[in-house]
Coordinates of C-alpha atoms and ligand atoms in Angstrom, one line a residue:
M183 CA -42.5 5.4 -15.1
T184 CA -38.8 5.7 -17.1
G185 CA -38.9 7.5 -19.9
R186 CA -41.2 7.8 -22.8
R187 CA -40.5 6.4 -26.7
A188 CA -42.6 7.6 -29.3
E189 CA -42.7 4.8 -31.2
P190 CA -43.9 1.8 -28.7
G191 CA -42.1 -1.5 -29.9
A192 CA -38.9 0.2 -31.0
V193 CA -35.7 -1.8 -30.0
P194 CA -33.7 0.3 -27.5
P195 CA -30.2 1.7 -28.5
P196 CA -27.4 -0.5 -27.4
G197 CA -26.3 0.4 -23.9
A198 CA -29.4 2.3 -23.2
T199 CA -31.2 1.5 -20.5
P200 CA -34.9 0.0 -21.6
N201 CA -38.3 0.6 -20.2
T202 CA -39.3 -2.0 -18.2
A203 CA -42.2 -4.2 -17.5
L204 CA -43.5 -7.1 -14.7
T205 CA -45.5 -10.0 -15.2
I206 CA -46.9 -11.9 -11.8
A207 CA -47.8 -15.1 -13.6
G208 CA -47.5 -19.0 -13.9
S209 CA -44.9 -20.7 -15.8
D210 CA -45.4 -22.7 -18.8
S211 CA -43.5 -25.3 -19.3
G212 CA -44.4 -26.0 -23.0
G213 CA -43.3 -22.4 -23.6
G214 CA -46.6 -21.3 -25.3
A215 CA -48.4 -18.9 -22.5
G216 CA -47.4 -17.6 -18.7
I217 CA -44.4 -15.9 -18.0
Q218 CA -42.8 -17.6 -21.1
A219 CA -45.1 -15.7 -23.5
D220 CA -44.7 -12.7 -21.6
L221 CA -40.9 -12.5 -21.6
K222 CA -41.0 -13.0 -25.5
T223 CA -43.4 -10.3 -25.8
F224 CA -41.5 -7.6 -23.6
L225 CA -38.3 -8.4 -25.6
A226 CA -40.1 -8.2 -29.0
C227 CA -41.8 -4.9 -27.7
G228 CA -38.1 -3.8 -26.9
V229 CA -38.8 -3.7 -23.1
H230 CA -36.7 -5.5 -20.7
G231 CA -39.1 -8.0 -18.7
M232 CA -39.0 -9.0 -14.9
T233 CA -40.9 -11.9 -13.4
A234 CA -42.8 -12.8 -10.4
L235 CA -43.7 -16.6 -10.6
T236 CA -46.9 -17.4 -9.0
A237 CA -47.1 -21.4 -10.3
V238 CA -45.2 -23.9 -12.0
T239 CA -47.5 -25.8 -13.9
V240 CA -46.9 -29.3 -16.1
Q241 CA -48.2 -28.2 -19.2
N242 CA -47.8 -29.3 -23.2
S243 CA -49.8 -28.5 -26.4
L244 CA -52.6 -31.1 -25.1
G245 CA -53.0 -29.0 -21.6
V246 CA -52.2 -28.8 -18.1
T247 CA -51.4 -31.9 -16.0
D248 CA -50.5 -30.3 -12.7
F249 CA -49.4 -27.1 -11.1
L250 CA -47.9 -26.1 -8.0
A251 CA -48.5 -22.8 -6.7
L252 CA -45.4 -21.0 -4.8
P253 CA -46.0 -19.5 -1.3
P254 CA -47.5 -16.2 -1.3
S255 CA -44.8 -14.8 0.7
L256 CA -42.2 -15.7 -2.0
V257 CA -44.4 -13.9 -4.9
A258 CA -44.7 -10.9 -2.9
A259 CA -40.9 -11.0 -2.2
Q260 CA -40.1 -11.4 -5.9
I261 CA -42.1 -7.8 -6.4
R262 CA -40.6 -6.3 -3.3
A263 CA -37.2 -7.1 -4.8
V264 CA -37.7 -5.9 -8.3
A265 CA -39.9 -2.6 -7.7
P266 CA -37.5 -0.4 -6.0
D267 CA -34.2 -1.2 -7.4
L268 CA -35.2 -1.7 -11.3
G269 CA -38.2 0.1 -11.3
V270 CA -41.5 -1.4 -13.1
G271 CA -42.8 0.7 -15.9
A272 CA -46.0 -1.2 -16.1
A273 CA -47.0 -4.4 -14.7
K274 CA -49.4 -7.3 -15.6
T275 CA -51.2 -10.2 -13.7
G276 CA -51.7 -13.8 -15.1
M277 CA -52.3 -17.1 -13.5
L278 CA -52.5 -16.1 -10.0
A279 CA -53.2 -19.7 -8.9
S280 CA -54.8 -19.1 -5.2
A281 CA -56.8 -16.5 -3.3
E282 CA -53.9 -16.3 -1.0
I283 CA -51.6 -15.3 -3.8
V284 CA -54.1 -12.8 -5.1
D285 CA -54.5 -10.9 -1.7
T286 CA -50.8 -11.0 -1.3
V287 CA -50.2 -9.8 -5.1
I288 CA -52.4 -6.9 -4.6
E289 CA -50.8 -5.9 -1.1
A290 CA -47.5 -6.2 -2.7
C291 CA -48.7 -3.9 -5.8
G292 CA -49.8 -1.5 -3.0
Q293 CA -46.4 -1.2 -1.9
A294 CA -44.5 -0.6 -5.0
S295 CA -47.4 1.8 -6.1
I296 CA -48.6 -0.3 -8.7
G297 CA -52.4 0.0 -10.1
A298 CA -54.8 2.4 -11.2
G299 CA -54.2 5.9 -10.4
R300 CA -50.6 5.0 -8.7
S301 CA -47.4 5.6 -10.8
T302 CA -47.4 2.3 -12.0
P303 CA -50.2 1.1 -14.5
L304 CA -51.5 -2.9 -14.0
V305 CA -52.9 -5.0 -16.7
V306 CA -55.0 -7.8 -15.2
D307 CA -55.7 -10.7 -17.0
P308 CA -58.1 -12.4 -15.0
V309 CA -56.8 -16.2 -15.9
A310 CA -59.2 -18.8 -14.7
A311 CA -58.6 -21.7 -17.2
S312 CA -56.2 -22.7 -19.8
M313 CA -57.8 -23.0 -23.6
H314 CA -58.4 -26.7 -22.9
G315 CA -60.1 -25.8 -19.9
D316 CA -57.7 -27.2 -17.2
S317 CA -58.2 -24.9 -13.9
L318 CA -55.9 -22.4 -13.4
L319 CA -57.2 -20.7 -10.4
A320 CA -58.8 -22.1 -7.0
L321 CA -62.7 -21.5 -6.8
D322 CA -62.0 -19.1 -4.0
A323 CA -59.9 -17.1 -5.7
L324 CA -61.9 -15.8 -8.4
A325 CA -63.9 -14.0 -5.8
A326 CA -61.1 -12.2 -4.6
V327 CA -60.0 -11.4 -8.2
R328 CA -63.6 -9.8 -9.0
D329 CA -63.9 -8.0 -5.8
R330 CA -60.3 -7.0 -4.6
L331 CA -57.8 -7.3 -7.7
L332 CA -60.1 -5.7 -10.3
P333 CA -60.8 -2.2 -8.5
I334 CA -57.3 -1.6 -8.6
A335 CA -56.7 -2.5 -12.5
T336 CA -55.8 0.0 -15.1
L337 CA -57.1 -2.2 -17.8
A338 CA -58.6 -5.6 -17.3
T339 CA -58.3 -8.0 -20.2
P340 CA -61.0 -11.0 -19.9
N341 CA -61.7 -13.3 -22.5
L342 CA -65.6 -14.3 -22.9
D343 CA -65.3 -17.6 -20.3
E344 CA -63.6 -15.1 -17.8
V345 CA -66.5 -12.3 -18.4
R346 CA -69.1 -15.1 -17.6
L347 CA -67.5 -16.5 -14.6
L348 CA -66.9 -13.0 -13.6
T349 CA -70.1 -11.3 -14.1
G350 CA -72.6 -13.9 -15.3
V351 CA -73.1 -12.1 -18.7
E352 CA -73.0 -14.6 -21.8
V353 CA -72.1 -13.6 -25.2
T354 CA -72.6 -15.0 -28.2
S355 CA -72.2 -12.5 -30.8
R356 CA -70.5 -9.1 -31.2
A357 CA -73.7 -7.4 -30.0
G358 CA -73.3 -8.8 -26.6
L359 CA -69.8 -7.3 -26.1
R360 CA -70.8 -3.5 -24.9
K361 CA -73.5 -5.4 -22.3
A362 CA -69.9 -7.6 -21.3
A363 CA -67.9 -4.2 -21.2
E364 CA -70.4 -2.6 -19.1
A365 CA -70.7 -5.5 -16.7
M366 CA -66.7 -5.9 -16.0
H367 CA -66.4 -2.2 -15.8
E368 CA -68.6 -2.1 -13.0
L369 CA -66.2 -4.3 -10.8
G370 CA -63.8 -1.5 -10.9
P371 CA -61.0 -1.3 -13.3
S372 CA -60.6 2.0 -15.5
W373 CA -60.5 0.0 -18.4
V374 CA -61.8 -2.9 -19.8
L375 CA -60.8 -4.5 -23.2
I376 CA -63.3 -7.8 -24.0
K377 CA -61.4 -10.2 -26.0
A378 CA -63.6 -11.7 -29.2
G379 CA -61.2 -14.5 -29.6
H380 CA -63.8 -17.4 -28.6
L381 CA -66.9 -15.8 -31.2
A382 CA -66.0 -18.8 -33.6
E383 CA -68.8 -17.8 -35.8
D384 CA -67.7 -14.3 -36.6
P385 CA -65.5 -13.9 -39.4
E386 CA -63.9 -11.1 -37.8
C387 CA -62.0 -10.8 -34.3
V388 CA -63.1 -7.4 -32.9
D389 CA -62.3 -6.7 -29.6
L390 CA -63.9 -4.0 -27.5
L391 CA -62.3 -1.2 -25.0
F392 CA -64.5 0.7 -22.9
D393 CA -63.9 3.4 -20.1
G394 CA -67.1 3.3 -18.2
A395 CA -68.9 5.7 -21.2
E396 CA -67.3 5.2 -24.6
S397 CA -66.5 1.8 -26.5
H398 CA -64.0 1.5 -29.1
E399 CA -63.5 -1.5 -31.6
L400 CA -60.4 -2.8 -32.3
P401 CA -61.1 -4.6 -35.4
G402 CA -59.1 -7.3 -37.0
P403 CA -59.3 -10.4 -39.4
R404 CA -60.3 -13.6 -37.8
M405 CA -57.3 -15.9 -38.8
R406 CA -58.0 -19.5 -40.0
T407 CA -55.5 -21.1 -37.3
P408 CA -56.2 -23.5 -34.1
H409 CA -53.1 -22.5 -33.2
T410 CA -53.8 -19.5 -30.5
H411 CA -52.2 -20.9 -27.5
G412 CA -50.7 -18.2 -25.5
G413 CA -52.6 -15.2 -27.2
G414 CA -54.1 -13.8 -24.3
D415 CA -51.0 -13.3 -22.2
T416 CA -49.3 -12.6 -25.5
L417 CA -51.9 -9.3 -26.1
A418 CA -52.1 -8.3 -22.3
A419 CA -47.9 -8.1 -22.4
A420 CA -47.7 -6.2 -25.5
V421 CA -50.2 -3.7 -23.9
A422 CA -48.1 -3.6 -20.9
S423 CA -45.0 -2.8 -23.0
A424 CA -46.6 0.0 -24.6
L425 CA -47.8 1.5 -21.4
S426 CA -44.3 1.2 -19.8
R427 CA -43.3 3.4 -22.4
G428 CA -46.1 6.2 -21.5
C429 CA -48.4 5.5 -23.7
S430 CA -51.9 5.9 -22.9
V431 CA -54.5 3.0 -22.4
P432 CA -56.2 3.4 -25.9
E433 CA -52.9 3.7 -27.6
A434 CA -51.4 0.7 -26.0
V435 CA -54.3 -1.3 -26.9
R436 CA -54.2 -0.5 -30.5
F437 CA -50.4 -1.3 -30.3
G438 CA -51.4 -4.5 -28.5
K439 CA -53.9 -5.4 -30.7
R440 CA -51.5 -4.9 -34.2
Y441 CA -49.0 -7.0 -32.1
I442 CA -51.6 -9.9 -31.5
M443 CA -52.8 -10.0 -34.8
R444 CA -49.1 -10.5 -36.3
A445 CA -48.4 -13.1 -33.7
V446 CA -51.8 -15.1 -34.7
A447 CA -50.8 -14.9 -38.3
G448 CA -47.7 -16.4 -37.4
A449 CA -48.8 -18.8 -35.2
Y450 CA -47.3 -22.4 -35.5
P451 CA -48.4 -26.3 -35.2
L452 CA -46.0 -27.4 -32.4
G453 CA -47.0 -30.7 -30.5
A454 CA -49.9 -33.1 -30.7
G455 CA -52.1 -30.3 -29.6
T456 CA -52.6 -26.6 -30.0
G457 CA -49.5 -24.8 -31.1
P458 CA -48.7 -21.1 -29.8
V459 CA -48.6 -17.6 -31.2
S460 CA -45.4 -16.6 -32.2
A461 CA -43.0 -13.8 -31.3
F462 CA -40.7 -15.0 -34.3
W463 CA -42.0 -12.3 -36.5
R464 CA -40.5 -9.5 -34.7
V465 CA -36.8 -11.4 -34.6
S466 CA -34.3 -10.3 -37.2
D467 CA -33.0 -12.6 -39.7
D468 CA -29.6 -11.4 -39.8
P469 CA -26.7 -14.6 -39.5
V470 CA -25.1 -14.4 -35.8
Ligands
ATP264 N1 -58.2 -16.7 -34.9 C1 -57.9 -15.3 -34.5 N2 -57.7 -14.8 -35.6 C2 -57.1 -13.2 -35.0 N3 -56.8 -12.9 -34.1 C3 -57.2 -13.4 -32.8 C4 -57.9 -15.0 -33.1 N4 -57.7 -15.7 -32.0 C5 -57.9 -14.9 -30.9 N5 -57.4 -13.9 -31.5 C6 -57.3 -12.5 -31.1 O1 -56.1 -12.9 -30.0 C7 -56.3 -12.2 -28.5 C8 -56.8 -12.9 -27.5 O2 -58.1 -13.6 -27.6 P1 -58.8 -14.5 -26.9 O3 -60.1 -13.8 -26.8 O4 -58.8 -16.0 -27.8 O5 -58.1 -14.8 -25.5 P2 -57.7 -15.5 -24.6 O6 -59.0 -16.9 -24.5 O7 -57.6 -15.4 -23.4 O8 -56.4 -16.3 -25.4 P3 -55.7 -17.7 -25.1 O9 -56.6 -18.4 -24.0 O10 -55.9 -18.3 -26.3 O11 -54.5 -17.5 -24.5 C9 -57.3 -10.9 -29.0 O12 -56.8 -9.9 -29.5 C10 -58.2 -11.9 -29.9 O13 -59.1 -10.8 -31.0
MP5_265 C1 -49.1 -20.3 -17.0 C2 -50.0 -20.3 -17.5 N1 -50.8 -19.0 -17.5 C3 -51.7 -18.9 -18.5 C4 -52.5 -19.8 -19.5 C5 -53.6 -19.4 -20.3 O1 -53.1 -19.8 -21.8 P1 -54.1 -20.3 -22.9 O2 -55.6 -20.3 -22.6 O3 -53.9 -20.2 -24.2 O4 -53.9 -22.0 -22.3 C6 -51.5 -20.9 -19.3 N2 -52.2 -22.1 -20.1 N3 -50.6 -21.2 -18.7

């Protein structure tokens, strides 16, 4: 980890080397999710973002119509290129596409000392499908994520669909979040953040952080917007940004929750379908 700043989110002074974060994820041609969301979030959080691209998706506000997974060796090479040279303060995974990519990423993370109990914390967002239901992960890759990737995660950030796919636990109300967190924690991550965005009937959006013993609620209002594309990526990237600056997991998750609430509050319509959460709220309106 490179240095520590008390205020996660502060812009680094001109010329100062910022903290760094790496996203290992797919590209969203529509710019709302995937590495595009992650890079916007890293910038907005004052962190230098780096990417290991796993797949190219053909995607817009209506969904994903196609994708091409990159060769696993190329994914690993990207991680190996940036880790020793630029330094990785924190890493996050998103769309990993195939079991081969999952296993190669695990190996490359080990070599780069990325993962729970190692020098660089790892946030695993176990992305299985887009918000429109399009698959972003091969069926056999789900087992690789569950059995081999989650055990090296510092923090796992599943949504409720991913909880069901990975553990079989069905959550239909806020009361079920703790059981989901316990089932997810049994899969091996040090911390679990269960995202409650899909509990549409709940007037609030209360995510749950769990370390295997204690759970902490992350409260927030549920905003009346359909435009939440990229919300999960944005939250995980904001958490990774705070981790890269030396925050503890609870501090980083609280920062991430504050960040995503502002991003959802500013979400905007774009295209005929679902618009993205916003990174603009962090952009200065000083004229160039
Ligand atoms: N309408 C909303 N109002 C406020 N916060 C929301 C809303 N929808 C989602 N969130 C928050 O956004 C974050 C992402 O939650 P969600 O459960 O939607 O994850 P996700 O399904 O992985 O996201 P996505 O698929 O949209 O990228 C969580 O912190 C959640 O509480
Ligand atoms: C490349 C990529 N990564 C992740 C998502 C998930 O985001 P969402 O659930 O908002 O569709 C996505 N659609 N595309």
